[in-house]
Amino acid sequence: MPINNLPSQPTSFVGREKELAEIAQLLVDPNCRLLTLVGSGGIGKTRLALQVAIGQQPHFADGVAFVPLASVGSPDLLTTAIASTLEISFYGSEEPHIQLMRYLHEKQMLLVMDNFEHILGGVGLVSELLQAAPGLKILSTSRERLNLQEEWAYVLDGLSYPTDSSPDSLANYSAVQLFVQRARQVNNHFSLEGNAQAVRAICRYVEGMPLGLELAASWLRVMSCKQIESQMASSLDFLTTPLRNIPNRHRSLRAVFDQSWRLLSGDEQAVLMKLSVFRGGFDLEAAEQVAGASLPLLASLADKSLIRVNASGRYDLHELLRQYAADQLLDAGMRATTIHRHIDYFLKLAEQMEFHLFGRDQIAWFDRLESELDNLRAALARSDESEIGLRLAAALGWFWIERTHWKEGRTWLEQMLAANPDAPTSLRAKALHTTAALAGMLDDIQHAQTLGKQALALAHATNDRWNMAWALSHLGINPQSNPADHSIALLEESLALFREIEDSMGMTHALIRLSSSVIDKCNYAYARQLLEEAATHAHQAGDHITIGWVTNYIGWNYWQEDYNFEQATNYFENSLSLFREI
């Protein structure tokens, strides 16, 4: 008789259609004899493995056997655990694992070995069994890869869940379906109607983690969806269950994470808790500088399903695990030091970007800062409105401008300026004229002029020609509040200062801005001269953004000067092509 000891499940299986199909396809492959479902605790590995096993029963003549390993206390007991499942008795003095291999030798069987992560010292037996029994396949579940040559790994994430921009109906997402089913077990009148926003937030908060969804739904016996959402945001310990027939390791998310934490080395624990200070992910360099993480340590944490790696090579943590690790960091007394290193790293990154504002790698730097935007926001928020926060907000000025984060950049700068009235004059002048530029882009022209004049006054007081030049440039770019002649005078003064201090980027921007005012005064020959010089600087620097703007203004000059629409259109199209490219 084929063995079939798959345990029945008290609740229905939801979703995972794609995963079921992909895993079934892998098991058909004769080269795939050991397949490990790898994922964090609570992600649904066991339920998926059981559902896969049900579908595999017709394909294995000698059956499908489920080997629970959660209660196996030592790798030395693995042979006994498998034998117990297969109802094998050992006789005589021959080694039990030899008898087990002999039993399996001619079997066509699938062994489902569940929760392998805490007895990884026994993986050698898995290799021996596969060599001894050519008709055997093993489907294992583990929080950590087994790291055997025979292993094929299938990394499991949460159920599909809706984001803010998801166009589909909520009911189309597996995470929502699971939450609704479990909710109706607790409250049979539960409906998405009136609860859609809170359910969406709950699913996003746990990132589709099945255990998190089930624990959250269990609270509907005493709370509303909105209250559950609020409690989840305030405490990881909220996600618990009163159900008596749930294993202790799954009775709360903290218990799930405690189990994973205990399996880590001291170095792994230290790195993981420091990584909790990041927001929106991190790259290898940031992890090394802030958390002291080496590549082997990151790889080990990824193997243990504690950090994730995306296609671009960035790492991140599940939000709930990040909260758990943050608690460990606080308990270890290392939070303040780690946060200081985080702020320092991103301040240096932003200030380093300023050296690449006018050149060929400008776009790459803006892209890098865009990918780190959540970390930059966290660093600003954690700076406690100190001078460091003002330095960071001001260093990001051109990033705020070019990536159109105008309102956010202005808000941070104004907040930091108000908190740092005694900051160094040069820093306040830089922050003021940067804020002026952002205010102007938001059409708050009068306030932009006020800020620009304050910046100019501070720069004049200390003969700070760089800040004087930029303040004049920002003041001159707003002709709505200046007569055209006055704008031209301001911009010509700015250009003269930039020439004096040999600032190519400043010169180029002043030339472009001055050309705009000159075109408005119908002085097209002068404008053409200014734009030709700006084009030379921009091409020498390889700054494609600036080249795009110069090209655009040259087209505008042709349009205004002699209504040469064909020539103007060519420049406009070239400019548009450049902007699309970058």
JSON list of N, CA and C in Angstrom, two decimals, residues 157-193:
[
{"chain": "A", "resi": 157, "resn": "ASP", "atom": "N", "xyz": [7.58, 34.16, -1.09]},
{"chain": "A", "resi": 157, "resn": "ASP", "atom": "CA", "xyz": [7.19, 35.45, -0.52]},
{"chain": "A", "resi": 157, "resn": "ASP", "atom": "C", "xyz": [5.75, 35.38, -0.06]},
{"chain": "A", "resi": 158, "resn": "GLY", "atom": "N", "xyz": [5.23, 36.53, 0.38]},
{"chain": "A", "resi": 158, "resn": "GLY", "atom": "CA", "xyz": [3.85, 36.57, 0.84]},
{"chain": "A", "resi": 158, "resn": "GLY", "atom": "C", "xyz": [2.85, 36.42, -0.30]},
{"chain": "A", "resi": 159, "resn": "LEU", "atom": "N", "xyz": [1.57, 36.34, 0.07]},
{"chain": "A", "resi": 159, "resn": "LEU", "atom": "CA", "xyz": [0.49, 36.30, -0.91]},
{"chain": "A", "resi": 159, "resn": "LEU", "atom": "C", "xyz": [0.40, 37.65, -1.63]},
{"chain": "A", "resi": 160, "resn": "SER", "atom": "N", "xyz": [-0.17, 37.64, -2.81]},
{"chain": "A", "resi": 160, "resn": "SER", "atom": "CA", "xyz": [-0.34, 38.90, -3.55]},
{"chain": "A", "resi": 160, "resn": "SER", "atom": "C", "xyz": [-1.24, 39.83, -2.74]},
{"chain": "A", "resi": 161, "resn": "TYR", "atom": "N", "xyz": [-0.82, 41.10, -2.67]},
{"chain": "A", "resi": 161, "resn": "TYR", "atom": "CA", "xyz": [-1.58, 42.07, -1.87]},
{"chain": "A", "resi": 161, "resn": "TYR", "atom": "C", "xyz": [-1.64, 43.40, -2.60]},
{"chain": "A", "resi": 162, "resn": "PRO", "atom": "N", "xyz": [-2.65, 44.22, -2.33]},
{"chain": "A", "resi": 162, "resn": "PRO", "atom": "CA", "xyz": [-2.82, 45.48, -3.06]},
{"chain": "A", "resi": 162, "resn": "PRO", "atom": "C", "xyz": [-1.91, 46.57, -2.51]},
{"chain": "A", "resi": 163, "resn": "THR", "atom": "N", "xyz": [-1.40, 47.38, -3.42]},
{"chain": "A", "resi": 163, "resn": "THR", "atom": "CA", "xyz": [-0.67, 48.58, -3.04]},
{"chain": "A", "resi": 163, "resn": "THR", "atom": "C", "xyz": [-1.57, 49.79, -3.26]},
{"chain": "A", "resi": 164, "resn": "ASP", "atom": "N", "xyz": [-1.06, 50.96, -2.96]},
{"chain": "A", "resi": 164, "resn": "ASP", "atom": "CA", "xyz": [-1.86, 52.17, -3.14]},
{"chain": "A", "resi": 164, "resn": "ASP", "atom": "C", "xyz": [-2.26, 52.37, -4.59]},
{"chain": "A", "resi": 165, "resn": "SER", "atom": "N", "xyz": [-1.38, 51.93, -5.51]},
{"chain": "A", "resi": 165, "resn": "SER", "atom": "CA", "xyz": [-1.64, 52.18, -6.92]},
{"chain": "A", "resi": 165, "resn": "SER", "atom": "C", "xyz": [-2.23, 50.97, -7.64]},
{"chain": "A", "resi": 166, "resn": "SER", "atom": "N", "xyz": [-2.57, 49.91, -6.90]},
{"chain": "A", "resi": 166, "resn": "SER", "atom": "CA", "xyz": [-3.10, 48.71, -7.53]},
{"chain": "A", "resi": 166, "resn": "SER", "atom": "C", "xyz": [-4.44, 48.99, -8.19]},
{"chain": "A", "resi": 167, "resn": "PRO", "atom": "N", "xyz": [-4.56, 48.70, -9.49]},
{"chain": "A", "resi": 167, "resn": "PRO", "atom": "CA", "xyz": [-5.81, 49.00, -10.19]},
{"chain": "A", "resi": 167, "resn": "PRO", "atom": "C", "xyz": [-6.90, 47.95, -9.99]},
{"chain": "A", "resi": 168, "resn": "ASP", "atom": "N", "xyz": [-6.50, 46.72, -9.66]},
{"chain": "A", "resi": 168, "resn": "ASP", "atom": "CA", "xyz": [-7.47, 45.63, -9.59]},
{"chain": "A", "resi": 168, "resn": "ASP", "atom": "C", "xyz": [-8.38, 45.75, -8.37]},
{"chain": "A", "resi": 169, "resn": "SER", "atom": "N", "xyz": [-9.49, 45.04, -8.45]},
{"chain": "A", "resi": 169, "resn": "SER", "atom": "CA", "xyz": [-10.40, 44.97, -7.31]},
{"chain": "A", "resi": 169, "resn": "SER", "atom": "C", "xyz": [-9.70, 44.29, -6.14]},
{"chain": "A", "resi": 170, "resn": "LEU", "atom": "N", "xyz": [-10.00, 44.74, -4.93]},
{"chain": "A", "resi": 170, "resn": "LEU", "atom": "CA", "xyz": [-9.38, 44.14, -3.74]},
{"chain": "A", "resi": 170, "resn": "LEU", "atom": "C", "xyz": [-9.56, 42.63, -3.69]},
{"chain": "A", "resi": 171, "resn": "ALA", "atom": "N", "xyz": [-10.74, 42.18, -4.09]},
{"chain": "A", "resi": 171, "resn": "ALA", "atom": "CA", "xyz": [-11.07, 40.76, -3.98]},
{"chain": "A", "resi": 171, "resn": "ALA", "atom": "C", "xyz": [-10.22, 39.88, -4.88]},
{"chain": "A", "resi": 172, "resn": "ASN", "atom": "N", "xyz": [-9.47, 40.48, -5.81]},
{"chain": "A", "resi": 172, "resn": "ASN", "atom": "CA", "xyz": [-8.63, 39.69, -6.72]},
{"chain": "A", "resi": 172, "resn": "ASN", "atom": "C", "xyz": [-7.29, 39.29, -6.09]},
{"chain": "A", "resi": 173, "resn": "TYR", "atom": "N", "xyz": [-6.98, 39.83, -4.91]},
{"chain": "A", "resi": 173, "resn": "TYR", "atom": "CA", "xyz": [-5.69, 39.56, -4.28]},
{"chain": "A", "resi": 173, "resn": "TYR", "atom": "C", "xyz": [-5.83, 38.43, -3.26]},
{"chain": "A", "resi": 174, "resn": "SER", "atom": "N", "xyz": [-4.86, 37.51, -3.31]},
{"chain": "A", "resi": 174, "resn": "SER", "atom": "CA", "xyz": [-4.91, 36.34, -2.42]},
{"chain": "A", "resi": 174, "resn": "SER", "atom": "C", "xyz": [-4.86, 36.73, -0.95]},
{"chain": "A", "resi": 175, "resn": "ALA", "atom": "N", "xyz": [-4.08, 37.75, -0.62]},
{"chain": "A", "resi": 175, "resn": "ALA", "atom": "CA", "xyz": [-3.98, 38.18, 0.78]},
{"chain": "A", "resi": 175, "resn": "ALA", "atom": "C", "xyz": [-5.34, 38.65, 1.28]},
{"chain": "A", "resi": 176, "resn": "VAL", "atom": "N", "xyz": [-6.05, 39.39, 0.46]},
{"chain": "A", "resi": 176, "resn": "VAL", "atom": "CA", "xyz": [-7.39, 39.87, 0.85]},
{"chain": "A", "resi": 176, "resn": "VAL", "atom": "C", "xyz": [-8.34, 38.68, 0.98]},
{"chain": "A", "resi": 177, "resn": "GLN", "atom": "N", "xyz": [-8.27, 37.74, 0.05]},
{"chain": "A", "resi": 177, "resn": "GLN", "atom": "CA", "xyz": [-9.14, 36.57, 0.11]},
{"chain": "A", "resi": 177, "resn": "GLN", "atom": "C", "xyz": [-8.92, 35.78, 1.40]},
{"chain": "A", "resi": 178, "resn": "LEU", "atom": "N", "xyz": [-7.63, 35.60, 1.77]},
{"chain": "A", "resi": 178, "resn": "LEU", "atom": "CA", "xyz": [-7.34, 34.87, 3.00]},
{"chain": "A", "resi": 178, "resn": "LEU", "atom": "C", "xyz": [-7.87, 35.63, 4.21]},
{"chain": "A", "resi": 179, "resn": "PHE", "atom": "N", "xyz": [-7.62, 36.94, 4.27]},
{"chain": "A", "resi": 179, "resn": "PHE", "atom": "CA", "xyz": [-8.09, 37.74, 5.41]},
{"chain": "A", "resi": 179, "resn": "PHE", "atom": "C", "xyz": [-9.61, 37.66, 5.53]},
{"chain": "A", "resi": 180, "resn": "VAL", "atom": "N", "xyz": [-10.31, 37.78, 4.42]},
{"chain": "A", "resi": 180, "resn": "VAL", "atom": "CA", "xyz": [-11.78, 37.77, 4.46]},
{"chain": "A", "resi": 180, "resn": "VAL", "atom": "C", "xyz": [-12.29, 36.40, 4.92]},
{"chain": "A", "resi": 181, "resn": "GLN", "atom": "N", "xyz": [-11.68, 35.32, 4.42]},
{"chain": "A", "resi": 181, "resn": "GLN", "atom": "CA", "xyz": [-12.11, 33.99, 4.85]},
{"chain": "A", "resi": 181, "resn": "GLN", "atom": "C", "xyz": [-11.93, 33.80, 6.35]},
{"chain": "A", "resi": 182, "resn": "ARG", "atom": "N", "xyz": [-10.75, 34.18, 6.85]},
{"chain": "A", "resi": 182, "resn": "ARG", "atom": "CA", "xyz": [-10.50, 34.00, 8.29]},
{"chain": "A", "resi": 182, "resn": "ARG", "atom": "C", "xyz": [-11.36, 34.97, 9.11]},
{"chain": "A", "resi": 183, "resn": "ALA", "atom": "N", "xyz": [-11.63, 36.14, 8.56]},
{"chain": "A", "resi": 183, "resn": "ALA", "atom": "CA", "xyz": [-12.48, 37.11, 9.26]},
{"chain": "A", "resi": 183, "resn": "ALA", "atom": "C", "xyz": [-13.89, 36.55, 9.42]},
{"chain": "A", "resi": 184, "resn": "ARG", "atom": "N", "xyz": [-14.40, 35.89, 8.40]},
{"chain": "A", "resi": 184, "resn": "ARG", "atom": "CA", "xyz": [-15.76, 35.35, 8.46]},
{"chain": "A", "resi": 184, "resn": "ARG", "atom": "C", "xyz": [-15.88, 34.15, 9.38]},
{"chain": "A", "resi": 185, "resn": "GLN", "atom": "N", "xyz": [-14.74, 33.49, 9.67]},
{"chain": "A", "resi": 185, "resn": "GLN", "atom": "CA", "xyz": [-14.77, 32.44, 10.68]},
{"chain": "A", "resi": 185, "resn": "GLN", "atom": "C", "xyz": [-14.99, 33.04, 12.07]},
{"chain": "A", "resi": 186, "resn": "VAL", "atom": "N", "xyz": [-14.47, 34.26, 12.25]},
{"chain": "A", "resi": 186, "resn": "VAL", "atom": "CA", "xyz": [-14.60, 34.94, 13.54]},
{"chain": "A", "resi": 186, "resn": "VAL", "atom": "C", "xyz": [-15.91, 35.71, 13.62]},
{"chain": "A", "resi": 187, "resn": "ASN", "atom": "N", "xyz": [-16.28, 36.35, 12.51]},
{"chain": "A", "resi": 187, "resn": "ASN", "atom": "CA", "xyz": [-17.49, 37.17, 12.45]},
{"chain": "A", "resi": 187, "resn": "ASN", "atom": "C", "xyz": [-18.16, 36.91, 11.10]},
{"chain": "A", "resi": 188, "resn": "ASN", "atom": "N", "xyz": [-19.19, 36.07, 11.10]},
{"chain": "A", "resi": 188, "resn": "ASN", "atom": "CA", "xyz": [-19.76, 35.63, 9.82]},
{"chain": "A", "resi": 188, "resn": "ASN", "atom": "C", "xyz": [-20.48, 36.75, 9.06]},
{"chain": "A", "resi": 189, "resn": "HIS", "atom": "N", "xyz": [-20.59, 37.92, 9.67]},
{"chain": "A", "resi": 189, "resn": "HIS", "atom": "CA", "xyz": [-21.20, 39.06, 8.98]},
{"chain": "A", "resi": 189, "resn": "HIS", "atom": "C", "xyz": [-20.15, 39.97, 8.35]},
{"chain": "A", "resi": 190, "resn": "PHE", "atom": "N", "xyz": [-18.89, 39.59, 8.46]},
{"chain": "A", "resi": 190, "resn": "PHE", "atom": "CA", "xyz": [-17.83, 40.48, 7.96]},
{"chain": "A", "resi": 190, "resn": "PHE", "atom": "C", "xyz": [-17.94, 40.67, 6.46]},
{"chain": "A", "resi": 191, "resn": "SER", "atom": "N", "xyz": [-17.71, 41.90, 6.02]},
{"chain": "A", "resi": 191, "resn": "SER", "atom": "CA", "xyz": [-17.75, 42.24, 4.60]},
{"chain": "A", "resi": 191, "resn": "SER", "atom": "C", "xyz": [-16.66, 43.27, 4.31]},
{"chain": "A", "resi": 192, "resn": "LEU", "atom": "N", "xyz": [-16.17, 43.25, 3.06]},
{"chain": "A", "resi": 192, "resn": "LEU", "atom": "CA", "xyz": [-15.20, 44.27, 2.65]},
{"chain": "A", "resi": 192, "resn": "LEU", "atom": "C", "xyz": [-15.83, 45.65, 2.59]},
{"chain": "A", "resi": 193, "resn": "GLU", "atom": "N", "xyz": [-17.13, 45.69, 2.39]},
{"chain": "A", "resi": 193, "resn": "GLU", "atom": "CA", "xyz": [-17.81, 46.97, 2.30]},
{"chain": "A", "resi": 193, "resn": "GLU", "atom": "C", "xyz": [-17.65, 47.73, 3.62]}
]
